[in-house]
Amino acid sequence: METKINIQRLCEVYEIERSFVISICEADLITLYSEGNQDFITVEELPFLERMLRLHQDLGINEEGLHTIHHLLERVTDMKEEIRQLRNRLRLYEDF
Amino acid sequence: MEFIDYYKVLGLDKSATASDIKKAYRKLARKYHPDVNPDDKDAEVKFKQLNEAHAVLSDPEKRKKYDQYGKDWEHAEEFEKAKARQQRSYSSGSGPFTYSGSGAGAEDFSEFFESMFGGGGFGGGRQRQTRFRGQDYNADLELHLRDAFSTHKRTLTVNGKNIRITVPAGIEDGQTIKINGHGGPGVNGGPAGDLYLTFRIHNTTPFKREGANLYKEVEIPLTKAVLGGEITTDTFDGKVKLSVKPGTGNGTRVKLKGKGFPIYKKSGQFGDLFITYQVHIPEQLTPEQEKLFKELEKTGL
């Protein structure tokens, strides 16, 4: 199975500018790998890039905004996990 | 099937201009977009409604038809027949969205929409577009707590395909695991999406669980609590002998190290089992027992 995807190809299929992908990489949101004169990202990071792309294209969020949203979503994810654990813990005190 | 007030969905009235519609849609879409509301079913539903309202009201032909028939939409079929000879001129993908998110079914339009405007033939809607990577799928898997005690294989059917997965021991209620490549197929040579599996664990055992620790109440006779002695009780997967100390009070808790639940992703490691003693106070005594208690009472106990 393919583990990395050429940036050039991504830009073609998603109809995006290379500069968009590069800016996401420069913000350390995804990692860019270079081999020869080709740049790649890993397949694992593709869903994240797609999400950034949707936010950019659908909602008109600029690159700085994407960075902020990403960090806020990370916090949301952490808080959700904490809530899940607290809910499970709360069951200890229920029905006794 | 109920009439849907698309103007209300967008917070507008019938006099709204195309610009008002676009503005209202964008404003609400920012609020309810699935990518900024992960795992929020209500936001997903709201987002679908917004898309549908926008698909209708931003398309002059559809808006005209909608406005014309309103609550009498069921008669719209005649309108449709009259229009049938006309060449369809709806532009495809006219909206600003090309949402292809992970939420399953985000592309669905209501029965009301389908009835009034027809099915997939319309282009103005928010049809999900997989451009490269396949769609992610979400599924729930219900397990009994006993099934989560040991690592085992399970076969699931997701979207008509059988998938054999390994359920890791120690998985928790509400925990989600990602199964790579078992989502929808990619297009243009793109990779398949992933399957996100959320475990719903039911517990009908006498044990309470928190992470890898288990908790259980065990009733002991009054005499055992006072004098001490041995009891046998169930652990999650067996039995254990416990030595009750003399003078054990009600609510005393003891820890049985390593007798809890498996620790997730740490093979061979277990949490602890906490036993809370509940001292049984007899409600009825035989004459002999009553006599003995009275004698005890005389001793000042």
mmCIF file of C-alpha atoms in Angstrom:
data_model
loop_
_atom_site.group_PDB
_atom_site.id
_atom_site.type_symbol
_atom_site.label_atom_id
_atom_site.label_comp_id
_atom_site.label_asym_id
_atom_site.label_seq_id
_atom_site.Cartn_x
_atom_site.Cartn_y
_atom_site.Cartn_z
ATOM 1 C CA MET A 1 0.000 0.000 0.000
ATOM 2 C CA GLU A 2 1.166 3.497 -0.798
ATOM 3 C CA THR A 3 2.465 5.241 2.311
ATOM 4 C CA LYS A 4 3.349 8.655 0.918
ATOM 5 C CA ILE A 5 1.702 10.967 -1.536
ATOM 6 C CA ASN A 6 3.315 13.328 -3.944
ATOM 7 C CA ILE A 7 2.377 16.965 -3.306
ATOM 8 C CA GLN A 8 2.116 17.655 -7.010
ATOM 9 C CA ARG A 9 -0.487 14.932 -7.337
ATOM 10 C CA LEU A 10 -2.403 16.184 -4.323
ATOM 11 C CA CYS A 11 -2.567 19.679 -5.760
ATOM 12 C CA GLU A 12 -3.976 18.279 -8.976
ATOM 13 C CA VAL A 13 -6.688 16.118 -7.435
ATOM 14 C CA TYR A 14 -7.747 18.667 -4.845
ATOM 15 C CA GLU A 15 -7.309 21.602 -7.192
ATOM 16 C CA ILE A 16 -5.262 23.547 -4.695
ATOM 17 C CA GLU A 17 -2.171 25.678 -4.905
ATOM 18 C CA ARG A 18 1.073 24.145 -3.826
ATOM 19 C CA SER A 19 1.565 27.184 -1.600
ATOM 20 C CA PHE A 20 -1.428 26.086 0.495
ATOM 21 C CA VAL A 21 0.173 22.716 1.298
ATOM 22 C CA ILE A 22 3.528 24.355 1.937
ATOM 23 C CA SER A 23 1.983 26.878 4.340
ATOM 24 C CA ILE A 24 0.337 24.057 6.310
ATOM 25 C CA CYS A 25 3.704 22.317 6.481
ATOM 26 C CA GLU A 26 5.509 25.489 7.487
ATOM 27 C CA ALA A 27 3.095 25.917 10.374
ATOM 28 C CA ASP A 28 4.281 22.451 11.537
ATOM 29 C CA LEU A 29 0.804 21.041 11.151
ATOM 30 C CA ILE A 30 2.000 18.319 8.788
ATOM 31 C CA THR A 31 5.438 17.088 7.803
ATOM 32 C CA LEU A 32 6.825 17.426 4.342
ATOM 33 C CA TYR A 33 9.290 14.834 3.083
ATOM 34 C CA SER A 34 11.596 15.520 0.165
ATOM 35 C CA GLU A 35 13.130 12.949 -2.142
ATOM 36 C CA GLY A 36 15.123 14.353 -4.993
ATOM 37 C CA ASN A 37 13.090 17.258 -6.246
ATOM 38 C CA GLN A 38 9.780 15.704 -5.199
ATOM 39 C CA ASP A 39 7.870 16.533 -2.013
ATOM 40 C CA PHE A 40 5.588 14.125 -0.195
ATOM 41 C CA ILE A 41 3.339 13.816 2.812
ATOM 42 C CA THR A 42 2.403 10.550 4.493
ATOM 43 C CA VAL A 43 -0.972 8.906 3.905
ATOM 44 C CA GLU A 44 -1.627 9.169 7.680
ATOM 45 C CA GLU A 45 -1.570 12.946 7.428
ATOM 46 C CA LEU A 46 -3.880 13.108 4.450
ATOM 47 C CA PRO A 47 -7.131 13.227 6.503
ATOM 48 C CA PHE A 48 -5.764 16.197 8.396
ATOM 49 C CA LEU A 49 -4.786 17.996 5.211
ATOM 50 C CA GLU A 50 -8.251 17.296 3.803
ATOM 51 C CA ARG A 51 -9.864 18.780 6.877
ATOM 52 C CA MET A 52 -7.739 21.930 6.588
ATOM 53 C CA LEU A 53 -8.620 22.111 2.931
ATOM 54 C CA ARG A 54 -12.351 21.855 3.598
ATOM 55 C CA LEU A 55 -12.185 24.559 6.242
ATOM 56 C CA HIS A 56 -10.228 26.721 3.833
ATOM 57 C CA GLN A 57 -12.408 26.123 0.807
ATOM 58 C CA ASP A 58 -15.805 25.762 2.459
ATOM 59 C CA LEU A 59 -15.573 28.418 5.109
ATOM 60 C CA GLY A 60 -12.948 30.711 3.675
ATOM 61 C CA ILE A 61 -10.651 30.275 6.682
ATOM 62 C CA ASN A 62 -7.199 31.656 6.028
ATOM 63 C CA GLU A 63 -3.983 29.900 6.975
ATOM 64 C CA GLU A 64 -3.576 31.651 10.328
ATOM 65 C CA GLY A 65 -7.171 30.772 11.129
ATOM 66 C CA LEU A 66 -6.556 27.131 10.255
ATOM 67 C CA HIS A 67 -3.672 27.037 12.686
ATOM 68 C CA THR A 68 -5.878 28.424 15.454
ATOM 69 C CA ILE A 69 -8.765 26.076 14.664
ATOM 70 C CA HIS A 70 -6.402 23.129 14.688
ATOM 71 C CA HIS A 71 -5.213 23.946 18.199
ATOM 72 C CA LEU A 72 -8.727 24.547 19.445
ATOM 73 C CA LEU A 73 -9.892 21.248 17.970
ATOM 74 C CA GLU A 74 -7.013 19.492 19.692
ATOM 75 C CA ARG A 75 -8.207 20.966 22.964
ATOM 76 C CA VAL A 76 -11.770 19.883 22.201
ATOM 77 C CA THR A 77 -10.519 16.335 21.558
ATOM 78 C CA ASP A 78 -8.567 16.295 24.830
ATOM 79 C CA MET A 79 -11.544 17.616 26.751
ATOM 80 C CA LYS A 80 -13.855 15.054 25.187
ATOM 81 C CA GLU A 81 -11.514 12.294 26.265
ATOM 82 C CA GLU A 82 -11.418 13.729 29.758
ATOM 83 C CA ILE A 83 -15.229 13.889 29.852
ATOM 84 C CA ARG A 84 -15.414 10.264 28.694
ATOM 85 C CA GLN A 85 -13.066 9.178 31.467
ATOM 86 C CA LEU A 86 -14.943 11.233 34.059
ATOM 87 C CA ARG A 87 -18.263 9.768 32.928
ATOM 88 C CA ASN A 88 -16.879 6.270 33.309
ATOM 89 C CA ARG A 89 -15.571 7.219 36.738
ATOM 90 C CA LEU A 90 -18.909 8.691 37.745
ATOM 91 C CA ARG A 91 -20.513 5.299 37.233
ATOM 92 C CA LEU A 92 -18.631 4.125 40.293
ATOM 93 C CA TYR A 93 -20.866 6.292 42.416
ATOM 94 C CA GLU A 94 -24.102 5.486 40.668
ATOM 95 C CA ASP A 95 -26.455 2.616 41.484
ATOM 96 C CA PHE A 96 -24.623 1.668 44.654
ATOM 97 C CA MET B 1 -43.298 14.006 5.667
ATOM 98 C CA GLU B 2 -43.293 17.568 6.899
ATOM 99 C CA PHE B 3 -42.896 20.850 5.140
ATOM 100 C CA ILE B 4 -39.506 22.420 5.810
ATOM 101 C CA ASP B 5 -39.305 26.173 6.093
ATOM 102 C CA TYR B 6 -35.952 26.808 4.436
ATOM 103 C CA TYR B 7 -36.137 30.520 5.183
ATOM 104 C CA LYS B 8 -36.507 29.764 8.851
ATOM 105 C CA VAL B 9 -33.559 27.356 8.710
ATOM 106 C CA LEU B 10 -31.397 30.243 7.499
ATOM 107 C CA GLY B 11 -33.052 32.745 9.847
ATOM 108 C CA LEU B 12 -34.453 34.794 6.948
ATOM 109 C CA ASP B 13 -37.808 35.834 5.575
ATOM 110 C CA LYS B 14 -39.150 35.519 2.064
ATOM 111 C CA SER B 15 -37.911 38.925 1.034
ATOM 112 C CA ALA B 16 -34.272 37.848 1.490
ATOM 113 C CA THR B 17 -31.986 38.715 -1.400
ATOM 114 C CA ALA B 18 -29.484 36.307 -2.911
ATOM 115 C CA SER B 19 -26.802 38.149 -0.987
ATOM 116 C CA ASP B 20 -28.718 37.764 2.296
ATOM 117 C CA ILE B 21 -29.048 34.051 1.662
ATOM 118 C CA LYS B 22 -25.373 33.632 0.932
ATOM 119 C CA LYS B 23 -24.390 35.657 3.968
ATOM 120 C CA ALA B 24 -26.751 33.808 6.325
ATOM 121 C CA TYR B 25 -25.640 30.465 4.977
ATOM 122 C CA ARG B 26 -21.947 31.219 5.367
ATOM 123 C CA LYS B 27 -22.446 32.525 8.868
ATOM 124 C CA LEU B 28 -24.357 29.442 10.011
ATOM 125 C CA ALA B 29 -22.141 27.030 8.091
ATOM 126 C CA ARG B 30 -19.118 28.323 10.026
ATOM 127 C CA LYS B 31 -20.963 27.495 13.199
ATOM 128 C CA TYR B 32 -22.216 24.046 12.249
ATOM 129 C CA HIS B 33 -19.592 22.733 9.827
ATOM 130 C CA PRO B 34 -18.790 19.115 10.794
ATOM 131 C CA ASP B 35 -15.069 19.791 10.771
ATOM 132 C CA VAL B 36 -15.425 22.264 13.606
ATOM 133 C CA ASN B 37 -17.994 20.118 15.421
ATOM 134 C CA PRO B 38 -16.423 16.671 15.498
ATOM 135 C CA ASP B 39 -18.756 13.869 16.644
ATOM 136 C CA ASP B 40 -21.600 16.310 17.181
ATOM 137 C CA LYS B 41 -24.709 14.710 15.724
ATOM 138 C CA ASP B 42 -26.877 17.777 16.306
ATOM 139 C CA ALA B 43 -24.458 19.999 14.416
ATOM 140 C CA GLU B 44 -24.341 17.438 11.613
ATOM 141 C CA VAL B 45 -28.131 17.466 11.294
ATOM 142 C CA LYS B 46 -28.189 21.252 11.393
ATOM 143 C CA PHE B 47 -25.475 21.411 8.752
ATOM 144 C CA LYS B 48 -27.480 19.127 6.471
ATOM 145 C CA GLN B 49 -30.510 21.360 6.889
ATOM 146 C CA LEU B 50 -28.425 24.413 6.076
ATOM 147 C CA ASN B 51 -27.028 22.795 2.961
ATOM 148 C CA GLU B 52 -30.470 21.797 1.850
ATOM 149 C CA ALA B 53 -31.922 25.240 2.510
ATOM 150 C CA HIS B 54 -29.041 26.840 0.663
ATOM 151 C CA ALA B 55 -29.301 24.414 -2.238
ATOM 152 C CA VAL B 56 -32.919 25.420 -2.717
ATOM 153 C CA LEU B 57 -32.856 29.120 -1.968
ATOM 154 C CA SER B 58 -29.619 29.933 -3.774
ATOM 155 C CA ASP B 59 -30.900 28.366 -6.991
ATOM 156 C CA PRO B 60 -33.388 30.768 -8.655
ATOM 157 C CA GLU B 61 -35.358 27.937 -10.295
ATOM 158 C CA LYS B 62 -35.673 25.913 -7.122
ATOM 159 C CA ARG B 63 -36.448 28.963 -5.018
ATOM 160 C CA LYS B 64 -39.182 29.974 -7.420
ATOM 161 C CA LYS B 65 -40.741 26.555 -7.240
ATOM 162 C CA TYR B 66 -40.408 26.451 -3.479
ATOM 163 C CA ASP B 67 -41.929 29.901 -3.060
ATOM 164 C CA GLN B 68 -44.709 29.124 -5.493
ATOM 165 C CA TYR B 69 -45.859 25.950 -3.805
ATOM 166 C CA GLY B 70 -44.815 26.536 -0.232
ATOM 167 C CA LYS B 71 -46.890 24.394 2.053
ATOM 168 C CA ASP B 72 -48.771 22.974 -0.932
ATOM 169 C CA TRP B 73 -45.547 21.405 -2.063
ATOM 170 C CA GLU B 74 -47.256 18.073 -2.683
ATOM 171 C CA HIS B 75 -48.773 19.585 -5.812
ATOM 172 C CA ALA B 76 -45.328 20.422 -7.056
ATOM 173 C CA GLU B 77 -45.353 17.253 -9.116
ATOM 174 C CA GLU B 78 -47.588 18.948 -11.679
ATOM 175 C CA PHE B 79 -45.116 21.768 -11.829
ATOM 176 C CA GLU B 80 -42.405 19.208 -12.380
ATOM 177 C CA LYS B 81 -44.285 17.620 -15.279
ATOM 178 C CA ALA B 82 -44.792 20.984 -16.879
ATOM 179 C CA LYS B 83 -41.106 21.616 -16.611
ATOM 180 C CA ALA B 84 -40.116 18.186 -17.819
ATOM 181 C CA ARG B 85 -39.968 19.207 -21.439
ATOM 182 C CA GLN B 86 -37.686 22.039 -20.640
ATOM 183 C CA GLN B 87 -34.063 21.324 -20.759
ATOM 184 C CA ARG B 88 -32.528 21.123 -17.378
ATOM 185 C CA SER B 89 -30.249 24.008 -16.881
ATOM 186 C CA TYR B 90 -29.309 23.607 -13.284
ATOM 187 C CA SER B 91 -25.666 24.059 -12.907
ATOM 188 C CA SER B 92 -23.840 21.365 -11.116
ATOM 189 C CA GLY B 93 -22.154 22.065 -7.815
ATOM 190 C CA SER B 94 -23.299 25.649 -7.717
ATOM 191 C CA GLY B 95 -22.834 26.058 -4.005
ATOM 192 C CA PRO B 96 -19.586 27.069 -2.395
ATOM 193 C CA PHE B 97 -19.270 23.763 -0.591
ATOM 194 C CA THR B 98 -17.643 20.604 -1.710
ATOM 195 C CA TYR B 99 -17.991 18.991 1.644
ATOM 196 C CA SER B 100 -16.445 15.586 1.757
ATOM 197 C CA GLY B 101 -16.145 15.174 5.449
ATOM 198 C CA SER B 102 -15.980 12.122 7.578
ATOM 199 C CA GLY B 103 -19.524 12.305 8.825
ATOM 200 C CA ALA B 104 -21.477 9.498 7.302
ATOM 201 C CA GLY B 105 -24.533 10.601 5.392
ATOM 202 C CA ALA B 106 -23.665 14.301 5.368
ATOM 203 C CA GLU B 107 -24.870 14.370 1.790
ATOM 204 C CA ASP B 108 -28.395 13.226 2.568
ATOM 205 C CA PHE B 109 -31.239 15.526 1.792
ATOM 206 C CA SER B 110 -34.633 15.282 3.417
ATOM 207 C CA GLU B 111 -37.569 13.344 2.035
ATOM 208 C CA PHE B 112 -39.250 16.707 1.579
ATOM 209 C CA PHE B 113 -36.435 17.844 -0.703
ATOM 210 C CA GLU B 114 -36.429 14.571 -2.641
ATOM 211 C CA SER B 115 -40.165 14.756 -3.068
ATOM 212 C CA MET B 116 -40.162 18.325 -4.298
ATOM 213 C CA PHE B 117 -36.998 18.419 -6.315
ATOM 214 C CA GLY B 118 -36.306 14.796 -7.086
ATOM 215 C CA GLY B 119 -33.350 12.607 -6.246
ATOM 216 C CA GLY B 120 -29.769 12.586 -7.272
ATOM 217 C CA GLY B 121 -30.424 14.129 -10.669
ATOM 218 C CA PHE B 122 -30.163 17.571 -9.233
ATOM 219 C CA GLY B 123 -26.798 19.117 -9.247
ATOM 220 C CA GLY B 124 -27.181 22.054 -6.961
ATOM 221 C CA GLY B 125 -27.047 20.030 -3.798
ATOM 222 C CA ARG B 126 -24.226 19.112 -1.551
ATOM 223 C CA GLN B 127 -23.447 15.749 -2.971
ATOM 224 C CA ARG B 128 -20.481 14.366 -1.185
ATOM 225 C CA GLN B 129 -17.549 14.293 -3.476
ATOM 226 C CA THR B 130 -14.707 11.919 -2.951
ATOM 227 C CA ARG B 131 -11.931 13.419 -4.927
ATOM 228 C CA PHE B 132 -9.087 11.239 -3.762
ATOM 229 C CA ARG B 133 -9.113 9.640 -0.340
ATOM 230 C CA GLY B 134 -12.143 7.502 0.467
ATOM 231 C CA GLN B 135 -14.778 8.445 2.990
ATOM 232 C CA ASP B 136 -14.237 7.629 6.650
ATOM 233 C CA TYR B 137 -16.848 5.417 8.232
ATOM 234 C CA ASN B 138 -18.048 5.487 11.810
ATOM 235 C CA ALA B 139 -19.566 2.500 13.545
ATOM 236 C CA ASP B 140 -20.460 1.441 17.062
ATOM 237 C CA LEU B 141 -19.661 -1.968 18.465
ATOM 238 C CA GLU B 142 -21.587 -3.183 21.474
ATOM 239 C CA LEU B 143 -19.748 -5.445 23.862
ATOM 240 C CA HIS B 144 -20.405 -6.953 27.228
ATOM 241 C CA LEU B 145 -17.830 -6.107 29.865
ATOM 242 C CA ARG B 146 -16.855 -9.777 29.970
ATOM 243 C CA ASP B 147 -15.964 -9.619 26.269
ATOM 244 C CA ALA B 148 -13.613 -6.729 26.935
ATOM 245 C CA PHE B 149 -11.659 -8.804 29.432
ATOM 246 C CA SER B 150 -9.609 -10.655 26.846
ATOM 247 C CA THR B 151 -8.187 -9.843 23.438
ATOM 248 C CA HIS B 152 -10.243 -11.603 20.808
ATOM 249 C CA LYS B 153 -11.182 -11.503 17.145
ATOM 250 C CA ARG B 154 -14.539 -10.430 15.879
ATOM 251 C CA THR B 155 -16.124 -10.202 12.449
ATOM 252 C CA LEU B 156 -18.128 -7.085 11.711
ATOM 253 C CA THR B 157 -20.208 -6.190 8.731
ATOM 254 C CA VAL B 158 -19.687 -2.586 7.714
ATOM 255 C CA ASN B 159 -21.407 -1.349 4.578
ATOM 256 C CA GLY B 160 -21.937 -4.897 3.398
ATOM 257 C CA LYS B 161 -18.326 -5.945 3.855
ATOM 258 C CA ASN B 162 -17.076 -8.345 6.473
ATOM 259 C CA ILE B 163 -14.159 -7.056 8.471
ATOM 260 C CA ARG B 164 -12.241 -9.155 10.949
ATOM 261 C CA ILE B 165 -10.924 -7.061 13.785
ATOM 262 C CA THR B 166 -9.045 -7.622 16.987
ATOM 263 C CA VAL B 167 -10.781 -6.315 20.076
ATOM 264 C CA PRO B 168 -8.003 -5.441 22.507
ATOM 265 C CA ALA B 169 -8.438 -6.457 26.129
ATOM 266 C CA GLY B 170 -9.128 -3.521 28.411
ATOM 267 C CA ILE B 171 -10.977 -1.408 25.855
ATOM 268 C CA GLU B 172 -13.193 1.142 27.594
ATOM 269 C CA ASP B 173 -16.748 2.298 27.102
ATOM 270 C CA GLY B 174 -16.842 5.169 24.605
ATOM 271 C CA GLN B 175 -13.306 4.521 23.354
ATOM 272 C CA THR B 176 -12.775 4.788 19.614
ATOM 273 C CA ILE B 177 -10.187 2.932 17.597
ATOM 274 C CA LYS B 178 -9.202 3.606 14.019
ATOM 275 C CA ILE B 179 -9.016 0.731 11.571
ATOM 276 C CA ASN B 180 -6.902 1.896 8.678
ATOM 277 C CA GLY B 181 -8.155 1.468 5.158
ATOM 278 C CA HIS B 182 -11.589 0.057 6.001
ATOM 279 C CA GLY B 183 -13.567 3.147 5.068
ATOM 280 C CA GLY B 184 -14.879 3.958 1.621
ATOM 281 C CA PRO B 185 -12.723 3.338 -1.449
ATOM 282 C CA GLY B 186 -10.580 6.156 -2.779
ATOM 283 C CA VAL B 187 -10.868 7.576 -6.261
ATOM 284 C CA ASN B 188 -8.217 8.677 -8.742
ATOM 285 C CA GLY B 189 -5.831 6.191 -7.121
ATOM 286 C CA GLY B 190 -6.359 7.702 -3.675
ATOM 287 C CA PRO B 191 -6.196 5.633 -0.504
ATOM 288 C CA ALA B 192 -9.301 4.181 1.127
ATOM 289 C CA GLY B 193 -10.801 5.983 4.113
ATOM 290 C CA ASP B 194 -10.608 4.633 7.633
ATOM 291 C CA LEU B 195 -13.140 2.991 9.889
ATOM 292 C CA TYR B 196 -13.652 4.574 13.294
ATOM 293 C CA LEU B 197 -15.065 2.051 15.693
ATOM 294 C CA THR B 198 -16.535 3.222 18.980
ATOM 295 C CA PHE B 199 -17.059 0.632 21.699
ATOM 296 C CA ARG B 200 -20.230 0.645 23.768
ATOM 297 C CA ILE B 201 -19.665 -1.575 26.745
ATOM 298 C CA HIS B 202 -22.520 -2.907 28.825
ATOM 299 C CA ASN B 203 -21.945 -4.089 32.319
ATOM 300 C CA THR B 204 -24.348 -6.419 34.078
ATOM 301 C CA THR B 205 -21.717 -7.856 36.418
ATOM 302 C CA PRO B 206 -21.497 -7.045 40.135
ATOM 303 C CA PHE B 207 -18.269 -5.210 39.382
ATOM 304 C CA LYS B 208 -17.882 -1.504 38.804
ATOM 305 C CA ARG B 209 -15.053 -0.442 36.575
ATOM 306 C CA GLU B 210 -12.880 2.589 36.347
ATOM 307 C CA GLY B 211 -10.105 2.192 33.824
ATOM 308 C CA ALA B 212 -8.364 -1.019 34.768
ATOM 309 C CA ASN B 213 -9.564 -1.027 38.364
ATOM 310 C CA LEU B 214 -12.606 -2.977 39.477
ATOM 311 C CA TYR B 215 -14.776 -2.342 42.489
ATOM 312 C CA LYS B 216 -17.135 -4.693 44.238
ATOM 313 C CA GLU B 217 -19.138 -4.825 47.432
ATOM 314 C CA VAL B 218 -19.034 -8.005 49.472
ATOM 315 C CA GLU B 219 -21.400 -8.713 52.319
ATOM 316 C CA ILE B 220 -19.914 -10.359 55.422
ATOM 317 C CA PRO B 221 -21.726 -11.661 58.504
ATOM 318 C CA LEU B 222 -21.576 -9.566 61.653
ATOM 319 C CA THR B 223 -19.690 -12.271 63.528
ATOM 320 C CA LYS B 224 -17.029 -12.445 60.780
ATOM 321 C CA ALA B 225 -16.623 -8.689 60.936
ATOM 322 C CA VAL B 226 -16.143 -8.804 64.693
ATOM 323 C CA LEU B 227 -14.110 -11.961 65.053
ATOM 324 C CA GLY B 228 -12.357 -12.042 61.658
ATOM 325 C CA GLY B 229 -11.887 -15.123 59.522
ATOM 326 C CA GLU B 230 -11.773 -16.304 55.945
ATOM 327 C CA ILE B 231 -14.255 -15.732 53.184
ATOM 328 C CA THR B 232 -14.296 -16.721 49.518
ATOM 329 C CA THR B 233 -15.429 -14.206 46.926
ATOM 330 C CA ASP B 234 -15.557 -13.910 43.157
ATOM 331 C CA THR B 235 -12.954 -11.982 41.236
ATOM 332 C CA PHE B 236 -13.738 -11.090 37.617
ATOM 333 C CA ASP B 237 -12.364 -14.346 36.303
ATOM 334 C CA GLY B 238 -12.217 -16.662 39.291
ATOM 335 C CA LYS B 239 -12.436 -16.907 43.033
ATOM 336 C CA VAL B 240 -10.210 -15.709 45.822
ATOM 337 C CA LYS B 241 -9.898 -16.434 49.532
ATOM 338 C CA LEU B 242 -9.778 -13.378 51.737
ATOM 339 C CA SER B 243 -8.743 -13.031 55.303
ATOM 340 C CA VAL B 244 -11.091 -10.652 57.100
ATOM 341 C CA LYS B 245 -9.379 -8.915 59.999
ATOM 342 C CA PRO B 246 -11.055 -8.993 63.411
ATOM 343 C CA GLY B 247 -12.950 -5.763 64.007
ATOM 344 C CA THR B 248 -13.593 -5.001 60.360
ATOM 345 C CA GLY B 249 -15.976 -2.058 60.097
ATOM 346 C CA ASN B 250 -18.762 -1.512 57.617
ATOM 347 C CA GLY B 251 -17.365 0.066 54.421
ATOM 348 C CA THR B 252 -13.816 -1.160 54.977
ATOM 349 C CA ARG B 253 -12.023 -1.415 51.648
ATOM 350 C CA VAL B 254 -9.288 -3.870 50.728
ATOM 351 C CA LYS B 255 -7.183 -3.867 47.595
ATOM 352 C CA LEU B 256 -6.403 -7.051 45.696
ATOM 353 C CA LYS B 257 -3.454 -6.130 43.579
ATOM 354 C CA GLY B 258 -3.529 -7.315 39.985
ATOM 355 C CA LYS B 259 -7.033 -8.795 40.265
ATOM 356 C CA GLY B 260 -8.665 -6.029 38.264
ATOM 357 C CA PHE B 261 -9.207 -5.547 34.547
ATOM 358 C CA PRO B 262 -6.503 -5.895 31.891
ATOM 359 C CA ILE B 263 -4.648 -2.652 31.233
ATOM 360 C CA TYR B 264 -5.347 -1.521 27.666
ATOM 361 C CA LYS B 265 -2.478 -2.279 25.314
ATOM 362 C CA LYS B 266 -0.293 -3.577 28.154
ATOM 363 C CA SER B 267 -0.369 -7.289 27.707
ATOM 364 C CA GLY B 268 -0.263 -9.299 30.924
ATOM 365 C CA GLN B 269 -0.770 -6.262 33.172
ATOM 366 C CA PHE B 270 -3.877 -5.839 35.267
ATOM 367 C CA GLY B 271 -5.426 -3.203 37.462
ATOM 368 C CA ASP B 272 -6.553 -3.832 41.016
ATOM 369 C CA LEU B 273 -9.752 -5.120 42.533
ATOM 370 C CA PHE B 274 -11.151 -3.120 45.430
ATOM 371 C CA ILE B 275 -13.478 -4.969 47.757
ATOM 372 C CA THR B 276 -15.711 -2.983 50.067
ATOM 373 C CA TYR B 277 -17.120 -4.953 52.980
ATOM 374 C CA GLN B 278 -20.750 -4.484 53.867
ATOM 375 C CA VAL B 279 -21.410 -5.903 57.306
ATOM 376 C CA HIS B 280 -24.716 -7.712 57.394
ATOM 377 C CA ILE B 281 -26.809 -6.736 60.415
ATOM 378 C CA PRO B 282 -29.391 -9.462 61.020
ATOM 379 C CA GLU B 283 -32.962 -8.201 61.027
ATOM 380 C CA GLN B 284 -34.379 -11.244 62.769
ATOM 381 C CA LEU B 285 -32.748 -13.294 65.485
ATOM 382 C CA THR B 286 -33.547 -16.736 66.773
ATOM 383 C CA PRO B 287 -34.363 -16.868 70.523
ATOM 384 C CA GLU B 288 -30.939 -18.344 71.150
ATOM 385 C CA GLN B 289 -29.163 -15.595 69.184
ATOM 386 C CA GLU B 290 -31.160 -12.951 70.977
ATOM 387 C CA LYS B 291 -30.183 -14.448 74.307
ATOM 388 C CA LEU B 292 -26.522 -14.418 73.333
ATOM 389 C CA PHE B 293 -26.717 -10.789 72.191
ATOM 390 C CA LYS B 294 -28.310 -9.822 75.481
ATOM 391 C CA GLU B 295 -25.491 -11.527 77.319
ATOM 392 C CA LEU B 296 -23.016 -9.628 75.161
ATOM 393 C CA GLU B 297 -24.857 -6.443 75.983
ATOM 394 C CA LYS B 298 -24.370 -7.120 79.666
ATOM 395 C CA THR B 299 -20.614 -7.250 79.047
ATOM 396 C CA GLY B 300 -20.761 -3.624 77.914
ATOM 397 C CA LEU B 301 -20.225 -4.336 74.163
#
